[in-house]
CSV table of C-alpha atoms in Angstrom, one decimal:
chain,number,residue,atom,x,y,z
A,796,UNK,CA,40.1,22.0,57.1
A,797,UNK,CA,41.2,21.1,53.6
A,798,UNK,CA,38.2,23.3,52.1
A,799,UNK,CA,39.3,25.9,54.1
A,800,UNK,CA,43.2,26.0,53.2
A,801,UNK,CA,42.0,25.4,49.5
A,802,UNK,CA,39.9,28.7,49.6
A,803,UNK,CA,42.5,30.7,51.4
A,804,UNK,CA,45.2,29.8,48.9
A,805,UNK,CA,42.2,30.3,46.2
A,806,UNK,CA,42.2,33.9,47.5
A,807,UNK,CA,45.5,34.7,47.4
A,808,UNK,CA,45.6,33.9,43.3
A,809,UNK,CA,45.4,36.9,40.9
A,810,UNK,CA,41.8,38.4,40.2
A,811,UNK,CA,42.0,36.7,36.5
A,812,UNK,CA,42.2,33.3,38.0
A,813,UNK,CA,39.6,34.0,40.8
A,814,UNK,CA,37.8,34.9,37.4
A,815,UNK,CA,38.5,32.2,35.8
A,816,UNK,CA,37.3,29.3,38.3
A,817,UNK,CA,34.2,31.6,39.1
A,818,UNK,CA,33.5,31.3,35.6
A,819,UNK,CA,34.0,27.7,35.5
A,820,UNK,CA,32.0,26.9,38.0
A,821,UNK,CA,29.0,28.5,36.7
A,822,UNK,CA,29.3,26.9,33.6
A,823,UNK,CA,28.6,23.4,35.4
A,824,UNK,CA,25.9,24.6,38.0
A,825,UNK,CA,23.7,25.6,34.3
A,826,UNK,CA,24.6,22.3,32.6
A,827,UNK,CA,23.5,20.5,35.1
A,828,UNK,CA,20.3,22.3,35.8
A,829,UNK,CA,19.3,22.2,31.5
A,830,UNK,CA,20.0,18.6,31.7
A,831,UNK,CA,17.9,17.8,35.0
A,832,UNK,CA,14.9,20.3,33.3
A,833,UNK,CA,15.5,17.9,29.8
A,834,UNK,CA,15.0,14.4,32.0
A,835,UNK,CA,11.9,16.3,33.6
A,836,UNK,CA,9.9,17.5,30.9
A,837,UNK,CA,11.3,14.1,28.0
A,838,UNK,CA,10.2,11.2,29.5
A,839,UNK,CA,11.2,7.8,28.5
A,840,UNK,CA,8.0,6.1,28.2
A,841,UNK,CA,4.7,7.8,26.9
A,842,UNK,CA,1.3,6.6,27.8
A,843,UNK,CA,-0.7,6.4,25.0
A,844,UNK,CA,-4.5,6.6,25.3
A,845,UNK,CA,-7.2,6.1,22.9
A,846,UNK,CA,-7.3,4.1,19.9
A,847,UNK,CA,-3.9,3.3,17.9
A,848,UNK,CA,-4.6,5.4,14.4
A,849,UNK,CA,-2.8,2.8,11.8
A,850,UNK,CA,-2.5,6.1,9.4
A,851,UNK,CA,0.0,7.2,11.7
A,852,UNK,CA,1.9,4.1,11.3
A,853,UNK,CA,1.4,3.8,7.4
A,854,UNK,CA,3.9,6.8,7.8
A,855,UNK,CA,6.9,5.1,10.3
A,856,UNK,CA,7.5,2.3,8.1
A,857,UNK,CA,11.3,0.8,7.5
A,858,UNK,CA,13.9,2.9,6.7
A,859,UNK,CA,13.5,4.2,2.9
A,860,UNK,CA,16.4,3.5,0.4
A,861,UNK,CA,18.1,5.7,-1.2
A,862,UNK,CA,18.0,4.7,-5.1
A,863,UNK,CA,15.0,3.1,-4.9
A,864,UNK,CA,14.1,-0.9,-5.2
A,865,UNK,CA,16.3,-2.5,-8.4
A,866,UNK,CA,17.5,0.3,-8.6
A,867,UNK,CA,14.6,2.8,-8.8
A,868,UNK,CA,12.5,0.9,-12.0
A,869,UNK,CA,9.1,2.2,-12.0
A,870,UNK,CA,6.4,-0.4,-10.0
A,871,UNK,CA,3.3,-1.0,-12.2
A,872,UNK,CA,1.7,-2.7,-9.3
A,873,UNK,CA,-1.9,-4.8,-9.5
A,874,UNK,CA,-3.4,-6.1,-6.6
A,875,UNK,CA,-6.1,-9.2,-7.6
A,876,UNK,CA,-8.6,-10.2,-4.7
A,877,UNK,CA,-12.0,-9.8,-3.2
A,878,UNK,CA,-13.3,-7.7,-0.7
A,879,UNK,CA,-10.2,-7.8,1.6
A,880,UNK,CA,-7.5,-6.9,-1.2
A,881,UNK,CA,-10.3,-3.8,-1.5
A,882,UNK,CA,-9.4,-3.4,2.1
A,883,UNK,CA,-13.3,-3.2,2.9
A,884,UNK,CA,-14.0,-2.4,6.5
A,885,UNK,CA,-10.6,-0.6,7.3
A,886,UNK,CA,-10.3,3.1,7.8
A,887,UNK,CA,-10.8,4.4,4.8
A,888,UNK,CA,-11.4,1.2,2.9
A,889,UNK,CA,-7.5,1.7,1.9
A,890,UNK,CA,-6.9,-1.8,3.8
A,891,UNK,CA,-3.2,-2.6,3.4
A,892,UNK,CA,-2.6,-1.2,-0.4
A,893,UNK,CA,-2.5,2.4,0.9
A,894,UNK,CA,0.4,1.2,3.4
A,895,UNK,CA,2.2,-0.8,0.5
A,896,UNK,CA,2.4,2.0,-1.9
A,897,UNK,CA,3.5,4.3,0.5
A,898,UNK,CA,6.3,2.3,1.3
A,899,UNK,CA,7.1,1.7,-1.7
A,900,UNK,CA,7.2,5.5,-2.7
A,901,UNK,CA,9.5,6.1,0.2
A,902,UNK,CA,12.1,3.4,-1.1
A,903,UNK,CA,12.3,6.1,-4.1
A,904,UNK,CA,10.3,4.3,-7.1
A,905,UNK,CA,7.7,5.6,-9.1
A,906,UNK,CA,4.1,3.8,-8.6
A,907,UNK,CA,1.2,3.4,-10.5
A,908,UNK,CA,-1.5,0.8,-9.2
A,909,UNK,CA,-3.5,-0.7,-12.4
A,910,UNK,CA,-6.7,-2.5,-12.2
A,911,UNK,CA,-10.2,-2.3,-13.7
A,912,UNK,CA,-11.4,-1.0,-9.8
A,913,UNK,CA,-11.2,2.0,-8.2
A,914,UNK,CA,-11.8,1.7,-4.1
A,915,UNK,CA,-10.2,3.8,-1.3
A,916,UNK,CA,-9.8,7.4,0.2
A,917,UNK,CA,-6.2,7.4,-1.4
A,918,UNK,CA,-5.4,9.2,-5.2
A,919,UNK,CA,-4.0,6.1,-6.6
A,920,UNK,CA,-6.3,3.6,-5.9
A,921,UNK,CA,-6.4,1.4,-9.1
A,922,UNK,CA,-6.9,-2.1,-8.4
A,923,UNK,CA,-8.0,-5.8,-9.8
A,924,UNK,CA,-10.6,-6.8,-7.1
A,925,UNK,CA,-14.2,-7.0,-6.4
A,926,UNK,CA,-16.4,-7.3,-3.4
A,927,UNK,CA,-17.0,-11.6,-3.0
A,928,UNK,CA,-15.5,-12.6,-6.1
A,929,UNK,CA,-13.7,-16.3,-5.9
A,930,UNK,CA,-11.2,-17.6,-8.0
A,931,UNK,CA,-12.5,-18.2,-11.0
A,932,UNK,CA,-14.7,-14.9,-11.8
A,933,UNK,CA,-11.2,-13.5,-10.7
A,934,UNK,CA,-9.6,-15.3,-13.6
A,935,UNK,CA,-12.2,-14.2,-16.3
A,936,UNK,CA,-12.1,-10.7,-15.3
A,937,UNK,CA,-8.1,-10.4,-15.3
A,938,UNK,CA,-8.5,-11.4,-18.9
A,939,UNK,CA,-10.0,-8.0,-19.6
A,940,UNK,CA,-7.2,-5.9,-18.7
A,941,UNK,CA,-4.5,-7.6,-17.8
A,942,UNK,CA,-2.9,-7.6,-21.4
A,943,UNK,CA,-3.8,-3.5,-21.7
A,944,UNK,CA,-1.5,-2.7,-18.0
A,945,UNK,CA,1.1,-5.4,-18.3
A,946,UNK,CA,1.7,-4.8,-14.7
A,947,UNK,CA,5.5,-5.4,-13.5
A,948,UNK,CA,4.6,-6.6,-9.8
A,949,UNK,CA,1.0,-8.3,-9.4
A,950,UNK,CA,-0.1,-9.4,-5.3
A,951,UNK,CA,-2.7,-12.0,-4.9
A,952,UNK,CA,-5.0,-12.5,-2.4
A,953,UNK,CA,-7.9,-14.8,-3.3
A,954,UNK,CA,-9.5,-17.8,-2.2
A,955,UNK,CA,-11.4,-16.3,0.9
A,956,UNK,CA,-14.5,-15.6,-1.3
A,957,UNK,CA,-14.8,-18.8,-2.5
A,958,UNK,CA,-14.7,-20.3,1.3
A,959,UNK,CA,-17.6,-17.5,2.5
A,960,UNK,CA,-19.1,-18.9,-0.9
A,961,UNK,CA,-19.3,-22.8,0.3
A,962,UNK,CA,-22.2,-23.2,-1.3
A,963,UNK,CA,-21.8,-22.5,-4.7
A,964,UNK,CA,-17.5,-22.4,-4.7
A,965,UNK,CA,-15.6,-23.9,-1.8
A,966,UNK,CA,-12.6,-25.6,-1.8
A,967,UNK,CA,-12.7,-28.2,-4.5
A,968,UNK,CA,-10.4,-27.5,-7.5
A,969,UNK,CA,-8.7,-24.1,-5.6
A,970,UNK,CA,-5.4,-25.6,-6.6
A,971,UNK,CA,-6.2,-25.8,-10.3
A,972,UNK,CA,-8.1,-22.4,-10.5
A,973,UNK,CA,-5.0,-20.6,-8.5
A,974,UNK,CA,-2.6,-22.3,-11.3
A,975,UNK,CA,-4.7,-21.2,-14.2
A,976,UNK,CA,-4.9,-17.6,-12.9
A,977,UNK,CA,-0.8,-17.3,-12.4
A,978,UNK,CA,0.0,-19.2,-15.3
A,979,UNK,CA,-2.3,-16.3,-17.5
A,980,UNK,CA,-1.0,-13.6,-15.5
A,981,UNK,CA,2.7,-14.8,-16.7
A,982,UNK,CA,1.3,-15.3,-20.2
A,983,UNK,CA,-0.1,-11.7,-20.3
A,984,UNK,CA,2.9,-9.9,-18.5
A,985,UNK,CA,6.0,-11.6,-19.2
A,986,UNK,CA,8.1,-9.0,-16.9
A,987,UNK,CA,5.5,-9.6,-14.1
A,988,UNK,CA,6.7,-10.7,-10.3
A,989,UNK,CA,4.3,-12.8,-9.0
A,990,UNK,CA,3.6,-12.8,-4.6
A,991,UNK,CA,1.2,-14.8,-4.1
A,992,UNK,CA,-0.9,-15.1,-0.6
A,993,UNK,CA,-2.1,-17.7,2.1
A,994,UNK,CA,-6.0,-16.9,3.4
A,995,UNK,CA,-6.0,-15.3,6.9
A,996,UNK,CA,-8.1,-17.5,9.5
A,997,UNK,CA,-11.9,-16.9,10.2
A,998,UNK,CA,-13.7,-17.2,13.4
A,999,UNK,CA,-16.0,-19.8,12.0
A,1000,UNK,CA,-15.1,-23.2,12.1
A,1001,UNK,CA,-16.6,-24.3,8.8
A,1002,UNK,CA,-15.0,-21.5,6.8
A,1003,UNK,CA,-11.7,-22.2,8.7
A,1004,UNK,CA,-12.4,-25.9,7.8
A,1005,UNK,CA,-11.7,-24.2,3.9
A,1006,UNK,CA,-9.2,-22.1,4.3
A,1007,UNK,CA,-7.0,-24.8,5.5
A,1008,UNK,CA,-7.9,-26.9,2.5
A,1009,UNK,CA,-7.6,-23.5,0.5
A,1010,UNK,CA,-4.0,-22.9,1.8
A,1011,UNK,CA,-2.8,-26.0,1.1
A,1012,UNK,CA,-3.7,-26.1,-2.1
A,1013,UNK,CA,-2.3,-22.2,-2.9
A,1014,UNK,CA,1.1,-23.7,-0.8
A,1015,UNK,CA,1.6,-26.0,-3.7
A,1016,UNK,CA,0.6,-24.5,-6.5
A,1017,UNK,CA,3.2,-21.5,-5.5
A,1018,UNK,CA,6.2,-25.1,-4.5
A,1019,UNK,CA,5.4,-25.8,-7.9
A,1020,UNK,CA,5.9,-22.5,-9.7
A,1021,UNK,CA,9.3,-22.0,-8.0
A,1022,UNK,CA,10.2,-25.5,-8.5
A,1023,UNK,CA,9.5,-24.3,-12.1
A,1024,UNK,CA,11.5,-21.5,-11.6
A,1025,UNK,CA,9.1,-18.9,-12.1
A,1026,UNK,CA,9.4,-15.8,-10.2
A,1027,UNK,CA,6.9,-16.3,-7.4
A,1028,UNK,CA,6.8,-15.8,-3.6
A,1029,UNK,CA,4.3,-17.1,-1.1
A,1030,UNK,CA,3.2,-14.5,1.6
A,1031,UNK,CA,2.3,-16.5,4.1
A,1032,UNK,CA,-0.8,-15.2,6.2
A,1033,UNK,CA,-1.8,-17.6,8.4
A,1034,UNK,CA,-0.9,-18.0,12.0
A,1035,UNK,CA,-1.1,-21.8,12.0
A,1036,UNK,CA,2.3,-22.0,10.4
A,1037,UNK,CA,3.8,-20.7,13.5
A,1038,UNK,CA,5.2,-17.8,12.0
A,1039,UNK,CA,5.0,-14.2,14.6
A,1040,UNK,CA,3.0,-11.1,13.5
A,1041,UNK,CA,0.0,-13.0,11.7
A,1042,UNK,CA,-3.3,-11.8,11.8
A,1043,UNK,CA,-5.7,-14.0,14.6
A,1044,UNK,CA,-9.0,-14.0,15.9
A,1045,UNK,CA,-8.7,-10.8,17.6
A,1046,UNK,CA,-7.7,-8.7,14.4
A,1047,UNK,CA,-10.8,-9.8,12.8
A,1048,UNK,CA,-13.8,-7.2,13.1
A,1049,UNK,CA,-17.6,-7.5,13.8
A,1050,UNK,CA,-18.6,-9.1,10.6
A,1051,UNK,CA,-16.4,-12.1,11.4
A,1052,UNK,CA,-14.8,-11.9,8.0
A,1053,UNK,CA,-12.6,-8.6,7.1
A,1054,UNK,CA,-9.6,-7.6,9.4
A,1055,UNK,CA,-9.3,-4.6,11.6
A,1056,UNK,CA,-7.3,-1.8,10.7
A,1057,UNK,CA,-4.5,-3.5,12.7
A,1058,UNK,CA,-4.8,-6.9,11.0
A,1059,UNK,CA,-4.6,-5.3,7.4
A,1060,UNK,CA,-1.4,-3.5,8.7
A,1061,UNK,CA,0.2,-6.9,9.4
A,1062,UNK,CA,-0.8,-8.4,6.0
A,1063,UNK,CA,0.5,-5.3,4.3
A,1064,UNK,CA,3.5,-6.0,6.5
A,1065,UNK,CA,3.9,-9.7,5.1
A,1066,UNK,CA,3.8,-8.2,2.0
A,1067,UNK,CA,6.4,-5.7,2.6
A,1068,UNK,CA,8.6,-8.5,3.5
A,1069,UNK,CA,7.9,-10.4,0.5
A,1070,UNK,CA,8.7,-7.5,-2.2
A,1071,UNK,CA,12.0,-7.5,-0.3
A,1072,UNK,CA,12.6,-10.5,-1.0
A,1073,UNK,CA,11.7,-11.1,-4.8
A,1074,UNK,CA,13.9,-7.7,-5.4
A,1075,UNK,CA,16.9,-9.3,-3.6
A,1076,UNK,CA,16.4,-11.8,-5.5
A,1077,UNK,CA,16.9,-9.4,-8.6
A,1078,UNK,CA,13.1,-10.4,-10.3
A,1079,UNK,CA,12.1,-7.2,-10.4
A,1080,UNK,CA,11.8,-5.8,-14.4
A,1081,UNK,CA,10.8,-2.2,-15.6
A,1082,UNK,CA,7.2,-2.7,-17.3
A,1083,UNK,CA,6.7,-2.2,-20.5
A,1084,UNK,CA,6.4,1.1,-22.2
A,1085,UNK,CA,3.0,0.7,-23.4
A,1086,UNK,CA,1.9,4.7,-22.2
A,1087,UNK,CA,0.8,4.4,-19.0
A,1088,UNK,CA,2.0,7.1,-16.4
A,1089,UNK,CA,4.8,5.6,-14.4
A,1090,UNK,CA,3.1,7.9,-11.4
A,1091,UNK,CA,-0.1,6.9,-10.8
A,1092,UNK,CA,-1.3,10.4,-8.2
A,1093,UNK,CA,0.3,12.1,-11.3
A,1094,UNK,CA,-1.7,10.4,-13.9
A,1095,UNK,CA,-4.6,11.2,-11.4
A,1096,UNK,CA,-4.0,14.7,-11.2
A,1097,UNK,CA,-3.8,14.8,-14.8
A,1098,UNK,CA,-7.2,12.9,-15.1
A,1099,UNK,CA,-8.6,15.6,-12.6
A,1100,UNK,CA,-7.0,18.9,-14.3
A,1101,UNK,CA,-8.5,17.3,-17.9
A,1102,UNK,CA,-11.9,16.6,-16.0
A,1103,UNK,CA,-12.3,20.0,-14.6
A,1104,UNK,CA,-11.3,21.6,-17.9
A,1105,UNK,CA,-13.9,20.2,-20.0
A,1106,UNK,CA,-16.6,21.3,-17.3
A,1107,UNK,CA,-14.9,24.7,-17.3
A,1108,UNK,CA,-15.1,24.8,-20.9
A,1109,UNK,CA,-18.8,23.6,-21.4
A,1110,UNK,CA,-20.7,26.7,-20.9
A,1111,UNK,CA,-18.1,28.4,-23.5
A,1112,UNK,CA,-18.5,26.1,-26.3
A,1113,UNK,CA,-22.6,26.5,-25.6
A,1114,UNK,CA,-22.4,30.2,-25.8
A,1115,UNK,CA,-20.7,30.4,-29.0
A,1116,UNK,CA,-22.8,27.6,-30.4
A,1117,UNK,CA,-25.7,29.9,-29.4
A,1118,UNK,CA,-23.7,33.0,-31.2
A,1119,UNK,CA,-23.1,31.0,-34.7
A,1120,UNK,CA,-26.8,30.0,-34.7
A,1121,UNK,CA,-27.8,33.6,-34.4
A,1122,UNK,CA,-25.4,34.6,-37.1
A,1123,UNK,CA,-26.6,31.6,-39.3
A,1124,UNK,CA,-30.0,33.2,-39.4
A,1125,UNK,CA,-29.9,36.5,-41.0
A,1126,UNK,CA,-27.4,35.0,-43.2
A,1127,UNK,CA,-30.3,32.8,-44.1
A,1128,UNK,CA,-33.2,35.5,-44.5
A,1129,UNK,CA,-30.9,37.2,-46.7
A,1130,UNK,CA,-30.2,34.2,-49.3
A,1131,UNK,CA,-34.0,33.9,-49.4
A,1132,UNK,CA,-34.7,37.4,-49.7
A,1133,UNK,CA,-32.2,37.9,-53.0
């Protein structure tokens, strides 16, 4: 009855109010339809099917800052390893230095990676690593161009080859080897930041046996450089020290050695974590200006553009060589002839 009196005064208004709450009510029958057809066609949860593509997630990393880390200086970065800091086995063989540099280009610094090797489907993929080198080879071959990059920020990740290696390397003396290899590393490039790294686990027991040995040792070697204060971080990349997001068992491939793509993304992760924390710490120095490109896809480019411009230029420079020869000759017959 109440409906009914409501609509009978309702028709005894003027025809711009009748207008009006006509008008009004339409307005709320199409809200509520868009936002029914929104719920229906935006789910809140998406299966996902298929393999994860890590790529994808090389691009959703944390939020980028504005002025870049301290404050925008350019990163000469060197990564020093074996096959794993090469990132052998991943998609792409970029392994987790792809990852980092992309972060670190979306904080809003200028990168250039430096290193003797070049390894990986990315444009700047300089880096100071080689396929089952240990520690000390490491060491020696550092020595060679260390002093010419002077990088400002230098990861480590060494000391699995020598386990693989037991043989001829192993554990014995890791601590002393690590120390020598930092201790030049701050002698060659005074403005460096040094993170150093644990050894992810291996399947095997013996090599496991190693790297436990080998992680204890690189632990104190890196207590003692901060004890020193030196400006050095440890990465920590070993589940056994009951830290979350480590790689295990499960992110190591087929060849019972070199992660999956989803194991190098957590160790490029760790490493995330530690630049964080040596640049609130306020370590990080601008490299020296010694000429090398702050950009290192720019220096690339540049490499390329010079590279295809000599090629381009090759057949020119024959063709007039060809054309001073022939004009060389008469000149010649005529000489001989007076």
């Amino acid at each position: 009855m109440r409906v009914l009196s409501v609509l009978g005064r309702c028709s005894q208004l003027p025809a711009f109010y009748k207008f009006t709450i006509v008008g009004v009510f339409a307005l709320i029958l199409i809200s509520k339809s868009a936002r029914d057809k929104a719920l229906v066609s935006s789910p809140v949860a998406t299966l996902q099917t298929g393999p994860v593509d890590f790529r994808e997630r090389w691009d959703k990393l944390r939020r980028p800052k504005n002025n870049g880390l301290a404050d925008g200086i350019p990163l000469r970065v060197m990564f020093i390893g074996a096959s794993m800091t090469l990132g052998e086995h991943s998609t792409g063989e970029r392994g987790y230095r792809k990852q980092i540099r992309d972060w670190l280009v979306e904080q809003g610094n200028e990168v250039n990676y430096v290193g003797q090797n070049r390894f990986g489907d990315f444009l700047d993929n300089d880096v100071q690593a080689f396929g089952a080198q240990p520690i000390k080879p490491t060491l020696d071959r550092c020595k060679e161009i260390v002093p010419q990059t002077q990088p400002n920020l230098i990861l480590i990740n060494a000391g699995s080859s020598d386990c693989f290696q037991q043989n001829h390397w192993g554990p014995a003396f890791i601590l002393q080897k690590m120390r020598d290899l930092v201790d030049y590393l701050f002698e060659a490039s005074p403005r460096a930041t040094i993170i150093m790294s644990t050894i992810i686990t291996s399947p095997w027991d013996n090599v496991e046996d190693c790297v436990k040995s080998a992680n204890a040792q690189i632990r104190q070697v890196a207590t003692d450089l901060i004890r020193e204060g030196k400006p050095v971080v440890l990465a920590e990349m070993h589940y056994d020290q009951g830290l979350p997001n480590r790689v295990e068992k499960k992110h190591i491939g087929k060849d019972n050695m070199h992660p999956i793509d989803a194991g190098y993304f957590l160790m490029g992760d760790i490493f995330i974590e530690s630049i964080q924390d040596v640049e609130e710490k306020g370590w990080l120095q601008a490299p020296v200006n010694n000429g090398i490109p702050f950009d290192g896809e720019a220096e690339r480019h540049a490499e390329e553009a010079k590279s295809e411009e000599q090629i381009q230029e090759k057949p020119d420079e024959q063709a007039k060589g060809e054309e001073e020869k022939s004009e060389v000759k008469p000149n010649a017959r005529r000489r001989r002839n007076i």
